[in-house]
Short mmCIF file of C-alpha atoms in Angstrom, two decimals:
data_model
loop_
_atom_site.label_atom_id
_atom_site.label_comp_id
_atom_site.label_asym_id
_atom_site.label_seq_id
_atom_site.Cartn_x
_atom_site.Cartn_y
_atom_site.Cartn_z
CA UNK E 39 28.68 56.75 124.56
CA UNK E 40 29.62 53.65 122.54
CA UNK E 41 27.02 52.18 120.22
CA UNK E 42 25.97 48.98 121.09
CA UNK E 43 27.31 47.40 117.30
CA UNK E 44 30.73 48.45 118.58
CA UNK E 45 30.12 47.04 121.89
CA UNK E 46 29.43 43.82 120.60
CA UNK E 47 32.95 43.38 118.33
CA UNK E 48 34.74 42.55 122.01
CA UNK E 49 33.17 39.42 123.53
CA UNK E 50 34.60 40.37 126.85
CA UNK E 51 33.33 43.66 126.81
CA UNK E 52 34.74 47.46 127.11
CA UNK E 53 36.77 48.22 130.22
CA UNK E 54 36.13 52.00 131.69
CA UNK E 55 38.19 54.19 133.98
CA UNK E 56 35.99 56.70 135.54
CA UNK E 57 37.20 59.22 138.68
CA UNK E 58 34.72 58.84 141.36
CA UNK E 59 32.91 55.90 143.25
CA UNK E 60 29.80 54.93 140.79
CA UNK E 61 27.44 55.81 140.53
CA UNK E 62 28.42 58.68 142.23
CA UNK E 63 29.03 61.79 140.04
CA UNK E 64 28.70 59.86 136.59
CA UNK E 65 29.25 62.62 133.76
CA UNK E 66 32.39 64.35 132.02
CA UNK E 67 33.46 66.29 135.64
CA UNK E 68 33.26 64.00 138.55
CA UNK E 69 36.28 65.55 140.62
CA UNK E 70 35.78 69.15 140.00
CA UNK E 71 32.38 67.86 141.58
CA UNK E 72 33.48 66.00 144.09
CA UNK E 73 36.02 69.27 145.03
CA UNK E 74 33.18 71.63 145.26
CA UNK E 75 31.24 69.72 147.24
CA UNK E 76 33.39 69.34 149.74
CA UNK E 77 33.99 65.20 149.78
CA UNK E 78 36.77 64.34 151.76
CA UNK E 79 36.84 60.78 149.66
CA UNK E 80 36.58 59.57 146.36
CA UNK E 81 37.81 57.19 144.02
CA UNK E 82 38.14 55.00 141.14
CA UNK E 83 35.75 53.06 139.26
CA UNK E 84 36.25 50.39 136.43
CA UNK E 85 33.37 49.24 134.64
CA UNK E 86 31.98 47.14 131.78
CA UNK E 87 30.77 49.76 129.22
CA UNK E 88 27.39 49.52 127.79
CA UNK E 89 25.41 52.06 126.36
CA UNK E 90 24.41 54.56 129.22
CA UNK E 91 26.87 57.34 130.54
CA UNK E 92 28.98 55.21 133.42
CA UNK E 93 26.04 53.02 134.30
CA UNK E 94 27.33 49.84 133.17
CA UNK E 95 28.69 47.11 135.71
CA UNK E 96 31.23 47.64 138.24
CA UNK E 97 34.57 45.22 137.79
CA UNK E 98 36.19 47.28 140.92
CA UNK E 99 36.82 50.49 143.38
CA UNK E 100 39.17 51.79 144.98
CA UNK E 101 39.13 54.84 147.34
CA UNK E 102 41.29 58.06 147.68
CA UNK E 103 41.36 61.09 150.14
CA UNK E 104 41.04 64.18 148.88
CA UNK E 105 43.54 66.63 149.99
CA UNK E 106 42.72 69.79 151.71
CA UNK E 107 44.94 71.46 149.04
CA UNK E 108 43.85 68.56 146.14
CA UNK E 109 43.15 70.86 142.70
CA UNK E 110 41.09 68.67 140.06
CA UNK E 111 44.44 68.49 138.07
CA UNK E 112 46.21 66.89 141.12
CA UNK E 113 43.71 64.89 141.82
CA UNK E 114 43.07 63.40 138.41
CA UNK E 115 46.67 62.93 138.39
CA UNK E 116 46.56 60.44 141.28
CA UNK E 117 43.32 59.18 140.32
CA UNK E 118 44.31 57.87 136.87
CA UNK E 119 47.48 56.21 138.42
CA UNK E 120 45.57 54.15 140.76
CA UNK E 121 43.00 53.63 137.52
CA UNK E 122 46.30 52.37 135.29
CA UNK E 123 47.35 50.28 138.22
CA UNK E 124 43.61 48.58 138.87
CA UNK E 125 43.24 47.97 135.00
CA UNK E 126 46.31 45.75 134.48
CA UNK E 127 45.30 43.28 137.79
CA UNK E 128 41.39 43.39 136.40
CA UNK E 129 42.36 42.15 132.81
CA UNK E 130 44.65 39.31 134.73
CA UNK E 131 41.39 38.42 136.72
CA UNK E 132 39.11 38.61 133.79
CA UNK E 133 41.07 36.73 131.98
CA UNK E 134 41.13 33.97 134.35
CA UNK E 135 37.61 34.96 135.27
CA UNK E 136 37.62 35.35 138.64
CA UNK E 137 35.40 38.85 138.22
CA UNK E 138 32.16 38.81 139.30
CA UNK E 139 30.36 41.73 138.09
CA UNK E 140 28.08 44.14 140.26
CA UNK E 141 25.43 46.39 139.22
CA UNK E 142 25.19 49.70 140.24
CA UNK E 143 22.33 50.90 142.32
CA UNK E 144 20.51 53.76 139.73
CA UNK E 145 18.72 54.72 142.91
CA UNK E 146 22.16 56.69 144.51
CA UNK E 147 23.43 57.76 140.80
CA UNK E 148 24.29 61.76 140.34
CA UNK E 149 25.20 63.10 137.32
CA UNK E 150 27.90 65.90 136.41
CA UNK E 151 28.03 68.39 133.37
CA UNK E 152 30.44 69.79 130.91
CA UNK E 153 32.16 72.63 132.35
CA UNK E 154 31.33 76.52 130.44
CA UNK E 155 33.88 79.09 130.64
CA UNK E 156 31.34 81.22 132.98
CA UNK E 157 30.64 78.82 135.74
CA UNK E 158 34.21 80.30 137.22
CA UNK E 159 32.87 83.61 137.16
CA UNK E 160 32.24 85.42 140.73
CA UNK E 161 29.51 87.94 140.74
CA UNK E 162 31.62 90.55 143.27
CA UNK E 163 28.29 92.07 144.18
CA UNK E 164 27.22 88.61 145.41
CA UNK E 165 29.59 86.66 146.34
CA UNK E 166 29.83 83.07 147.85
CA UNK E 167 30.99 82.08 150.44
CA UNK E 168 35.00 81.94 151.67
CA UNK E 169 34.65 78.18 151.53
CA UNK E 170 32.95 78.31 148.28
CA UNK E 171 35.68 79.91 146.35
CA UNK E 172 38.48 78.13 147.84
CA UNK E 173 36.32 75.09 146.54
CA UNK E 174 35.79 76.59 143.33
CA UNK E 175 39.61 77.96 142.72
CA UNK E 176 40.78 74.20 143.77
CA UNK E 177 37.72 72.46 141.41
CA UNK E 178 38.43 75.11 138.45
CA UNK E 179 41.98 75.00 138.20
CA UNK E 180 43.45 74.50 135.72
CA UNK E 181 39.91 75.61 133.66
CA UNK E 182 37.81 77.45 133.26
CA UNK E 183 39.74 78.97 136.64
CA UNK E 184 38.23 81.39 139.07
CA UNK E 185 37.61 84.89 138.04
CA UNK E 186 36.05 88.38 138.33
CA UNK E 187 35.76 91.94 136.94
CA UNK E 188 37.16 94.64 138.72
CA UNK E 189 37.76 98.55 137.54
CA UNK E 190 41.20 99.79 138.77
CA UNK E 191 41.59 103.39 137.60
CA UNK E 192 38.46 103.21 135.79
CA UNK E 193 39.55 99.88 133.66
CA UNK E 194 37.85 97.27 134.78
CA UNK E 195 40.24 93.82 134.60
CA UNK E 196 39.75 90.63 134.96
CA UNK E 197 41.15 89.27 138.27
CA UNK E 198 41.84 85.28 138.76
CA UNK E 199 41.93 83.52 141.37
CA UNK E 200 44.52 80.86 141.71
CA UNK E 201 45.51 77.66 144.26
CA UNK E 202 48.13 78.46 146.77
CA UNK E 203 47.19 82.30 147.37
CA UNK E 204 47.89 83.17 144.37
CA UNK E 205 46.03 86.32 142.63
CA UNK E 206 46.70 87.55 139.00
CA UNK E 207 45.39 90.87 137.78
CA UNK E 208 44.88 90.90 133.71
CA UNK E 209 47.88 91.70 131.67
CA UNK E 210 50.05 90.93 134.89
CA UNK E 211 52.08 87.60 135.88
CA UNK E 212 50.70 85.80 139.47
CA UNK E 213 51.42 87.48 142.48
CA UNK E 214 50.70 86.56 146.60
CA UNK E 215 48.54 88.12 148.21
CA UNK E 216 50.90 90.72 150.30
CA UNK E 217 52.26 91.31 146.59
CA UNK E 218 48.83 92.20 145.28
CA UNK E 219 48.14 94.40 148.63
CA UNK E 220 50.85 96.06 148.15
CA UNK E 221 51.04 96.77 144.78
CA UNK E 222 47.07 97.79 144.41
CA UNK E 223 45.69 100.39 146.76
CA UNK E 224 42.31 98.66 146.44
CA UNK E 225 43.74 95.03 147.34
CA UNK E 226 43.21 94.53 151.05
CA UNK E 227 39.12 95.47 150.12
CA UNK E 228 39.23 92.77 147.98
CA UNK E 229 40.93 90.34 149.32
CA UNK E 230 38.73 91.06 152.63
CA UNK E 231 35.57 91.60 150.75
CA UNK E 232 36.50 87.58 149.12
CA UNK E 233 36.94 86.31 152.69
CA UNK E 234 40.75 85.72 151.16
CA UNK E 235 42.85 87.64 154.02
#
């Protein structure tokens, strides 16, 4: 949020890049959102700044698929590209002012939060759903990650979850999934009990 004081020192105004179509998923974690909810498009934004969280006008969009195996790291990756392209052409058309400005509709905004270390934390006794956590490990990576507790040998460990069928047991370097079956009498359960298989 930038006070209004320090709005005012640029008479053409603050240019923002923000990763989604506004006002869709305004906030600090619009991909991992748009990831665990399944879109299958989003985008780039630049706006005007003013003093609300991604409200302010929109200069231009541009849309991008999301890949079935898109993480938020890949994602952001691509989306800040297209973002570094779109700013250079919009300061050439502001400058000969050929923007026009449009407001965003407050009626169709939704807001993301901050990510906490527990929201990639799978209660094994209630799980989601297969889709959920391949959401989740694709949305979380690389943090807060996908994770759960687990007691081999009486130790419980924590187990993540990682993109590409990956699986790493505490203390222990990423493995596949025929690697962790093999390797843990109990891995098959889990991997079947997380719909994983």
């Amino acid at each position: 949020i930038i006070p209004k004081r320090v709005l005012e020192i640029f008479p053409k105004g603050i240019i923002n890049i923000h990763a989604s179509l506004l006002p869709k998923y305004r906030g600090p974690t619009p991909v991992q959102n748009a990831i665990l909810n399944g879109e299958k498009v989003t985008g780039v934004t630049l706006i005007k700044l003013d003093e609300k969280v991604d409200h302010g006008p929109i200069l231009t969009q541009k849309e991008e698929k999301i890949l079935e195996d898109d993480t938020s790291d890949t994602l952001y990756a691509r989306l800040f590209k297209i973002g570094s392209d779109l700013i250079y052409q919009t300061i050439k058309n502001s400058i000969k002012g050929e923007l026009k400005l449009r407001e965003q509709d407050d009626s169709k905004a939704t807001f993301t939060k901050l990510l906490q270390k527990n929201d990639g934390l799978i209660d094994f006794d209630n799980l989601p759903s297969p889709i959920k956590i391949d959401r989740m490990i694709r949305a979380y990576y690389p943090w807060p990650g996908v994770f759960f507790k687990y007691k081999f040998d009486n130790k419980e460990k924590i187990i993540k979850l990682l993109p590409k069928n990956k699986i790493q047991v505490e203390g222990k370097n990423p493995m596949s999934y025929k690697d962790f079956i093999n390797g843990y009498p109990q891995g098959k359960e889990i991997l079947n009990k997380l719909g994983l298989n």
